[in-house]
Amino acid sequence: MIRKLLRKVFTKKTSVRPKAEGAVIPLASHGIRREMVSPAARKVCSVLQEAGFTAYVVGGAVRDLIARIDPKDFDVATSATPEEVRHLFRRSRIIGRRFRIVHVMSGPETIEVSTYRALHDDDTETDEHGRVLHDNVWGCIEDDATRRDFTVNALFYDPTTETVLDFHHGVADLKQKTMRVIGDPATRYREDPVRMLRAVRLAAKLDLILDPAARKPIREMAGLLANVPAARLFDEMLKLLSSGYAVVSLKRLRDEGLHHGLLPLLDVILEQPMGEKFVWLALENTDARVRAGKPISPGFLFACLLWHEVLSNWTARKATKQHSQPALFEAMDEVLASQAQKLAITRRIAGDITEIWALQPRFEKRAGKAPFRLIEQPRFRAGYDFLRLRAESGEINMELPDWWDEFASTNTDAREAMLVPEKKGDGAARKRRRPRKKPAGASSDSTAGE
Ligand code: ATP
Ligand code: MG
């Protein structure tokens, strides 16, 4: 306790130490002009520097800019403590427990500002497998660089001087397309097993080769991922799936033997032969959307990833003579409930998922008023995109989405002429409820919204 207190006082002094000896890489070599950094990140750095602290853009943004990839966001590392940062920016707040950081809001942007952290020592609290539990001891910039995961992630860019501080040859590694762990890879993976996933994900995104020393321990240590809290794994998986490089990342995870037991979801994706084609297609689509700068919906993505589980559950229920619609709803509930234990699927996302699934049987009805009501549904587009994926993967006949495509793009008269008697319903050769005189009424439309 006393040692910790002493160190806090001590590290406060070291935190304002002048710049360390890391190599100073000039603009000509790294190519990052200050205009390539977001205005908010530049502002945060300059305010901190004017107040007498050191401050740099760090991590993924520097790496991505050198690799000519658009950074997702900008993080800043500084010698100022969270409280000191908080005092300098009116629109800011301290967040986090495992890592205390400050969110500084500037215009529409939020910049994550973290204080340089010390290296771990014997006092560092870990779980019984060596996983580090807390990480809030402030240190100097060299320490902060060394505790980062990969050399390409340990780069510090100063927008004022347009130089990069590089303590671990990250710029050279990036140029040589190599992903190297800082320190001993096995030790670093033990401290935080998620680093194995990050290694694979980032190497896939940046098209880097994992250095053999970084690669070798992964297969033996993959089991350690079981001790990582589910919410953290879920965040990491969401990052992976929405990175624009989901297909290549997942293939590399499989190559490295990292896909087992990670998430129930991932086992489903990579091991269910029936669903495999569907899921890869969905992920290819997602990647294409992300890379084109279009938004993606986690609801749609998870609806895709879990569809074949729902489908087999639904089919089993129908085989026990349960009616199609209630069987589907029960299948959906069961699949979502089983995932909810492991995955932090929010209520809102779960709502989106069920909407998309619930629309599927409604696409089979191409008679009467039903198709007219369906295209008025706010979620028609998402449901239709999902239907098309099902056809592209061979689950259903392409004729059905083609029909809907035409139906949606033509006028009312032509639509009337297109109606198909129910018994011809695609893929729905099952005998279902007898035609009713009175349609179930407007209330039937609300089923998908529940
Ligand atoms: P992305 O492009 O997905 O944002 P990133 O590398 O920026 O990738 P972040 O989670 O934003 O990932 O992390 C920012 C920086 O913090 C990293 O570049 C790295 O320096 C450091 N970092 C993140 N996670 C870890 C970790 N598990 N261990 C050590 N350092 C980490
Ligand atoms: Mg980042």
XYZ file of C-alpha atoms and ligand atoms in Angstrom:
482
model
C 0.000 0.000 0.000
C 2.711 2.411 1.104
C 4.860 1.350 -1.813
C 2.008 2.102 -4.151
C 1.505 5.511 -2.608
C 5.193 6.302 -2.834
C 5.243 5.238 -6.418
C 2.316 7.467 -7.230
C 4.174 10.477 -5.860
C 7.332 9.355 -7.578
C 5.793 8.634 -10.958
C 4.202 12.029 -10.943
C 7.696 13.440 -11.152
C 8.834 11.008 -13.792
C 5.735 11.705 -15.831
C 7.016 15.137 -16.715
C 10.438 13.840 -17.647
C 11.625 15.203 -20.967
C 11.334 13.049 -24.052
C 13.147 9.734 -23.977
C 15.663 8.387 -26.432
C 13.266 6.636 -28.792
C 14.166 7.150 -32.419
C 12.717 10.383 -33.774
C 11.340 9.601 -37.219
C 10.953 12.601 -39.525
C 7.990 13.426 -41.746
C 9.799 12.362 -44.895
C 10.035 8.839 -43.555
C 6.601 8.325 -41.930
C 4.546 10.619 -44.164
C 1.999 11.819 -41.587
C 1.227 15.510 -42.097
C -0.592 17.166 -39.224
C -3.689 17.772 -41.373
C -4.126 14.006 -41.540
C -4.867 14.038 -37.807
C -8.367 15.042 -36.714
C -8.773 18.659 -35.556
C -9.882 17.507 -32.117
C -6.816 15.322 -31.570
C -4.536 18.164 -32.688
C -6.296 20.536 -30.341
C -6.027 18.152 -27.401
C -2.282 17.709 -27.998
C -1.622 21.417 -28.301
C -3.635 22.369 -25.204
C -1.780 19.758 -23.160
C 1.598 20.798 -24.544
C 0.915 24.468 -23.851
C 0.086 23.534 -20.263
C 3.565 22.017 -19.935
C 2.765 18.334 -20.487
C 3.913 16.071 -23.275
C 1.160 14.726 -25.503
C 1.086 12.569 -28.600
C -1.360 10.880 -30.910
C -0.751 7.189 -30.234
C -1.523 3.648 -31.122
C -3.773 2.505 -33.928
C -4.205 5.906 -35.543
C -0.465 6.430 -36.086
C -0.083 2.883 -37.325
C -3.002 3.216 -39.727
C -1.879 6.594 -41.065
C 1.569 5.203 -41.881
C -0.107 2.211 -43.542
C -2.364 4.623 -45.473
C -5.551 3.336 -43.865
C -8.176 5.751 -42.570
C -7.970 5.633 -38.769
C -11.183 4.784 -36.963
C -10.463 7.199 -34.163
C -7.647 9.142 -32.546
C -6.231 8.453 -29.114
C -3.858 10.693 -27.226
C -1.288 9.723 -24.587
C 0.069 12.317 -22.212
C 2.172 12.939 -19.132
C -0.825 14.652 -17.504
C -2.862 12.648 -14.990
C -6.584 12.125 -15.668
C -7.440 14.865 -13.168
C -5.034 17.272 -14.851
C -6.532 16.489 -18.248
C -10.020 16.872 -16.845
C -9.194 20.373 -15.586
C -7.882 21.535 -18.936
C -10.978 20.605 -20.942
C -14.425 21.752 -19.994
C -16.169 19.063 -22.028
C -14.416 16.040 -20.607
C -15.002 13.239 -18.164
C -12.965 10.522 -16.501
C -14.116 7.012 -17.307
C -13.052 3.407 -16.807
C -11.829 1.384 -13.897
C -9.375 -1.123 -15.293
C -7.905 1.726 -17.302
C -8.800 5.209 -16.098
C -8.895 7.481 -19.112
C -10.444 10.812 -20.011
C -12.925 11.375 -22.797
C -12.459 14.841 -24.225
C -15.320 16.043 -26.408
C -14.490 18.533 -29.106
C -17.086 19.356 -31.745
C -18.555 16.047 -32.885
C -15.438 14.105 -31.871
C -14.495 12.325 -28.686
C -10.796 11.847 -28.051
C -9.593 9.229 -25.580
C -6.777 10.655 -23.517
C -4.718 8.277 -21.406
C -1.876 8.948 -19.024
C 1.425 7.146 -19.675
C 1.358 3.892 -17.793
C 4.099 2.117 -15.896
C 5.332 -1.363 -16.668
C 4.010 -4.219 -14.569
C 5.997 -5.440 -11.601
C 5.549 -7.879 -8.727
C 2.881 -5.637 -7.235
C 0.705 -5.858 -10.293
C -2.503 -7.629 -9.473
C -3.181 -10.686 -11.636
C -5.614 -13.574 -11.629
C -4.404 -17.130 -11.042
C -3.483 -17.507 -14.727
C -1.317 -14.387 -14.769
C -3.889 -12.132 -16.364
C -3.351 -8.520 -15.325
C -6.373 -7.125 -13.506
C -5.533 -3.472 -12.889
C -3.343 -1.102 -14.784
C -3.518 2.346 -13.312
C 0.023 3.107 -12.230
C 1.391 6.092 -14.074
C 4.778 5.872 -15.721
C 7.006 7.548 -18.274
C 6.633 7.480 -22.013
C 9.220 4.692 -22.541
C 7.309 2.476 -20.116
C 4.075 3.363 -21.814
C 5.546 2.358 -25.174
C 6.879 -0.903 -23.778
C 3.591 -1.971 -22.237
C 1.759 -1.641 -25.532
C 1.167 -4.889 -27.368
C 2.872 -4.717 -30.768
C 5.774 -2.669 -32.096
C 3.542 -1.148 -34.770
C 1.179 0.019 -32.008
C 3.858 1.724 -29.935
C 4.287 4.832 -32.062
C 3.828 8.384 -30.779
C 3.072 11.170 -33.233
C 3.550 14.793 -32.276
C 1.353 16.990 -34.499
C 3.346 20.087 -33.506
C 6.680 18.840 -34.835
C 5.247 16.260 -37.249
C 7.659 13.657 -35.901
C 7.057 10.093 -34.734
C 8.713 8.754 -31.589
C 9.482 5.104 -32.103
C 10.884 3.071 -29.195
C 10.546 -0.425 -30.677
C 11.285 -0.158 -34.406
C 7.599 -0.080 -35.174
C 7.955 2.040 -38.293
C 10.511 -0.371 -39.773
C 8.341 -3.375 -38.874
C 5.344 -1.759 -40.500
C 7.306 -1.078 -43.653
C 8.600 -4.643 -43.662
C 5.047 -5.859 -43.103
C 5.841 -7.668 -39.892
C 3.753 -7.846 -36.756
C 5.998 -8.246 -33.719
C 5.051 -8.459 -30.045
C 6.904 -6.142 -27.667
C 8.734 -8.338 -25.159
C 8.296 -12.069 -24.746
C 5.147 -13.085 -26.629
C 4.136 -15.879 -24.247
C 4.424 -13.561 -21.238
C 2.471 -10.851 -22.984
C -0.294 -13.283 -23.999
C -0.491 -14.579 -20.435
C -0.903 -11.027 -19.103
C -3.732 -10.484 -21.536
C -4.911 -13.351 -23.740
C -6.976 -10.978 -25.895
C -3.651 -9.908 -27.406
C -3.675 -13.176 -29.371
C -6.923 -12.162 -31.004
C -5.631 -8.665 -31.575
C -2.478 -10.027 -33.203
C -4.504 -11.989 -35.695
C -7.077 -9.279 -36.304
C -4.581 -6.474 -36.793
C -2.245 -8.571 -38.945
C -5.226 -9.392 -41.153
C -6.318 -5.780 -41.376
C -2.852 -4.428 -42.136
C -1.831 -7.376 -44.278
C 1.154 -8.103 -42.054
C 2.896 -11.381 -41.411
C 2.865 -12.480 -37.806
C 6.452 -12.815 -36.705
C 7.144 -16.554 -35.983
C 7.953 -15.775 -32.338
C 4.569 -14.084 -31.963
C 2.776 -16.814 -33.824
C 4.193 -19.925 -32.243
C 2.797 -19.684 -28.694
C -0.728 -18.901 -29.862
C -1.751 -22.458 -30.554
C -0.640 -23.650 -27.108
C -2.040 -20.671 -25.252
C -5.406 -20.352 -27.003
C -7.100 -21.991 -24.013
C -6.353 -18.949 -21.856
C -9.053 -17.050 -23.692
C -11.551 -19.022 -21.625
C -10.635 -16.893 -18.579
C -11.317 -13.596 -20.265
C -14.620 -11.985 -19.255
C -17.292 -12.586 -21.881
C -18.087 -8.898 -22.309
C -14.478 -8.142 -23.256
C -14.408 -10.999 -25.766
C -17.655 -9.804 -27.196
C -16.276 -6.295 -27.684
C -13.248 -7.735 -29.407
C -15.408 -9.906 -31.652
C -17.618 -6.981 -32.542
C -14.497 -5.024 -33.492
C -13.337 -7.908 -35.608
C -16.664 -8.403 -37.335
C -17.134 -4.723 -38.075
C -13.541 -3.980 -39.070
C -14.074 -4.344 -42.804
C -11.716 -7.328 -42.637
C -13.970 -9.873 -40.981
C -13.575 -12.613 -43.578
C -9.796 -12.563 -43.640
C -9.601 -12.140 -39.839
C -11.834 -15.133 -39.171
C -9.955 -17.281 -41.668
C -6.715 -16.365 -39.962
C -8.216 -17.110 -36.540
C -9.104 -20.534 -37.799
C -5.608 -21.037 -39.210
C -4.127 -20.178 -35.827
C -6.451 -22.536 -33.962
C -8.047 -19.639 -32.124
C -11.641 -20.172 -33.052
C -12.596 -22.860 -30.543
C -14.810 -21.994 -27.628
C -14.163 -18.317 -28.204
C -17.769 -17.552 -28.579
C -20.576 -19.979 -29.086
C -21.222 -17.845 -32.086
C -17.883 -18.428 -33.676
C -18.122 -22.177 -33.379
C -21.388 -21.873 -35.188
C -19.884 -19.742 -37.897
C -16.905 -21.898 -38.570
C -18.227 -25.339 -37.962
C -21.773 -25.571 -39.135
C -21.478 -26.792 -42.689
C -25.008 -25.814 -43.595
C -24.670 -22.287 -42.361
C -21.105 -21.750 -43.417
C -21.763 -20.494 -46.901
C -24.474 -18.170 -45.670
C -22.282 -16.701 -42.959
C -19.269 -16.130 -45.193
C -21.496 -14.421 -47.728
C -22.964 -12.216 -45.016
C -19.501 -11.308 -43.790
C -18.276 -10.544 -47.306
C -21.224 -8.189 -47.702
C -20.496 -6.591 -44.356
C -16.833 -6.084 -45.233
C -17.777 -4.500 -48.547
C -20.172 -2.114 -46.804
C -17.654 -1.098 -44.158
C -14.964 -0.504 -46.735
C -17.337 1.607 -48.822
C -17.915 3.731 -45.730
C -21.528 2.571 -45.367
C -23.012 1.914 -41.948
C -23.575 -1.638 -40.830
C -26.161 -2.822 -38.396
C -25.040 -5.171 -35.628
C -28.611 -6.507 -35.619
C -28.376 -7.597 -39.237
C -24.946 -9.095 -38.664
C -26.023 -11.144 -35.663
C -29.244 -12.144 -37.381
C -26.998 -13.624 -40.095
C -24.569 -15.288 -37.724
C -27.314 -17.029 -35.773
C -29.737 -17.787 -38.566
C -28.813 -21.388 -39.129
C -29.226 -22.138 -35.454
C -32.692 -20.679 -35.617
C -33.373 -22.556 -38.808
C -32.490 -25.961 -37.394
C -34.379 -25.266 -34.183
C -37.391 -24.103 -36.201
C -37.279 -27.124 -38.500
C -37.142 -29.474 -35.520
C -40.173 -27.800 -34.004
C -42.148 -27.965 -37.215
C -41.332 -31.658 -37.456
C -43.166 -32.089 -34.172
C -46.222 -30.607 -35.874
C -45.896 -27.215 -34.227
C -47.328 -24.469 -36.420
C -44.809 -22.599 -38.490
C -45.149 -19.108 -37.030
C -45.221 -19.934 -33.308
C -42.471 -22.470 -33.926
C -40.324 -19.751 -35.432
C -40.923 -17.400 -32.512
C -40.042 -20.068 -30.003
C -36.928 -21.004 -31.955
C -35.872 -17.350 -32.044
C -36.392 -16.953 -28.312
C -34.457 -20.085 -27.520
C -31.479 -19.204 -29.707
C -31.305 -15.661 -28.392
C -31.621 -16.798 -24.790
C -28.790 -19.294 -25.181
C -26.533 -16.628 -26.684
C -27.469 -13.997 -24.129
C -25.580 -15.843 -21.408
C -22.319 -15.406 -23.289
C -22.895 -12.389 -25.428
C -23.807 -8.929 -24.353
C -26.460 -8.545 -27.010
C -28.356 -5.444 -26.002
C -32.136 -5.317 -25.990
C -32.134 -3.029 -28.971
C -29.940 -5.305 -31.042
C -32.036 -8.301 -30.006
C -35.119 -6.403 -31.191
C -33.522 -5.768 -34.593
C -32.502 -9.402 -34.906
C -35.953 -10.774 -34.180
C -37.564 -8.323 -36.583
C -35.425 -9.534 -39.433
C -36.035 -13.193 -38.639
C -39.756 -12.749 -38.103
C -40.140 -11.195 -41.531
C -38.756 -14.252 -43.318
C -41.863 -16.460 -43.468
C -43.867 -13.451 -44.550
C -41.882 -13.290 -47.771
C -43.389 -16.636 -48.708
C -46.856 -15.168 -48.884
C -47.355 -13.781 -52.314
C -51.140 -13.700 -52.433
C -53.826 -11.288 -51.299
C -52.964 -8.214 -49.274
C -49.961 -9.652 -47.468
C -47.245 -8.597 -49.951
C -48.615 -5.048 -50.038
C -48.451 -4.858 -46.286
C -44.985 -6.341 -46.175
C -43.369 -3.764 -48.446
C -44.735 -1.034 -46.201
C -42.865 -2.479 -43.226
C -40.077 -0.191 -42.057
C -37.766 -3.206 -41.883
C -38.698 -4.499 -45.339
C -35.299 -3.620 -46.804
C -33.326 -5.398 -44.095
C -35.631 -8.404 -44.315
C -35.292 -8.468 -48.090
C -31.482 -8.225 -47.993
C -31.513 -11.127 -45.573
C -33.801 -13.126 -47.847
C -31.487 -12.542 -50.797
C -28.510 -13.783 -48.799
C -30.439 -16.921 -47.972
C -31.014 -17.472 -51.680
C -27.424 -16.710 -52.617
C -26.247 -19.298 -50.125
C -28.532 -21.887 -51.706
C -30.919 -22.231 -48.777
C -33.916 -21.102 -50.798
C -34.698 -20.541 -54.445
C -33.483 -17.303 -55.998
C -36.859 -16.952 -57.620
C -38.302 -15.630 -54.348
C -36.048 -12.584 -53.826
C -36.192 -11.889 -57.562
C -39.964 -11.815 -57.321
C -39.806 -9.376 -54.405
C -37.297 -7.243 -56.208
C -39.700 -6.833 -59.082
C -42.720 -6.451 -56.836
C -41.078 -3.654 -54.861
C -40.009 -1.730 -57.919
C -43.207 -1.798 -59.976
C -46.601 -0.035 -59.793
C -49.761 -1.185 -58.068
C -51.444 -2.672 -61.164
C -48.394 -4.651 -62.104
C -48.129 -5.802 -58.514
C -51.699 -7.111 -58.571
C -50.841 -9.052 -61.705
C -47.807 -10.571 -60.054
C -49.643 -12.142 -57.118
C -49.083 -15.867 -56.824
C -51.624 -18.248 -55.303
C -50.426 -19.298 -51.894
C -49.926 -23.000 -52.619
C -47.117 -22.083 -55.001
C -45.357 -20.281 -52.176
C -41.649 -20.746 -52.602
C -40.072 -23.382 -50.448
C -43.289 -23.498 -48.484
C -44.696 -26.711 -49.773
C -45.920 -27.426 -46.266
C -49.617 -27.390 -45.743
C -50.402 -24.514 -43.549
C -53.477 -23.020 -42.032
C -56.558 -22.995 -44.172
C -57.182 -19.764 -46.058
C -59.294 -17.527 -43.966
C -62.067 -15.323 -45.197
C -61.098 -12.528 -42.905
C -57.420 -11.661 -42.856
C -56.045 -11.672 -39.338
C -56.409 -7.913 -39.495
C -53.928 -5.136 -39.199
C -52.608 -6.604 -35.968
C -50.771 -9.305 -37.922
C -48.449 -6.615 -39.154
C -47.196 -5.924 -35.715
C -45.720 -9.374 -35.236
C -42.403 -8.341 -36.699
C -42.213 -5.317 -34.536
C -42.435 -7.170 -31.280
P -8.206 -0.532 -33.845
O -7.782 -0.141 -35.203
O -9.045 -1.720 -33.825
O -8.749 0.590 -33.005
P -6.046 -0.273 -32.029
O -4.664 -0.854 -32.028
O -6.148 1.211 -32.126
O -6.842 -0.998 -33.149
P -7.357 0.038 -29.536
O -8.135 -0.961 -28.760
O -8.003 1.273 -30.012
O -6.771 -0.772 -30.755
O -6.069 0.364 -28.671
C -5.291 1.530 -28.812
C -3.837 1.232 -28.452
O -3.727 0.784 -27.104
C -3.196 0.125 -29.276
O -2.681 0.601 -30.491
C -2.113 -0.368 -28.359
O -0.996 0.481 -28.379
C -2.760 -0.248 -26.995
N -3.447 -1.487 -26.621
C -4.727 -1.816 -26.858
N -5.034 -3.026 -26.355
C -3.917 -3.468 -25.757
C -3.585 -4.638 -25.052
N -4.485 -5.613 -24.862
N -2.323 -4.758 -24.571
C -1.420 -3.764 -24.741
N -1.668 -2.657 -25.418
C -2.896 -2.484 -25.919
Mg -7.966 2.427 -31.894
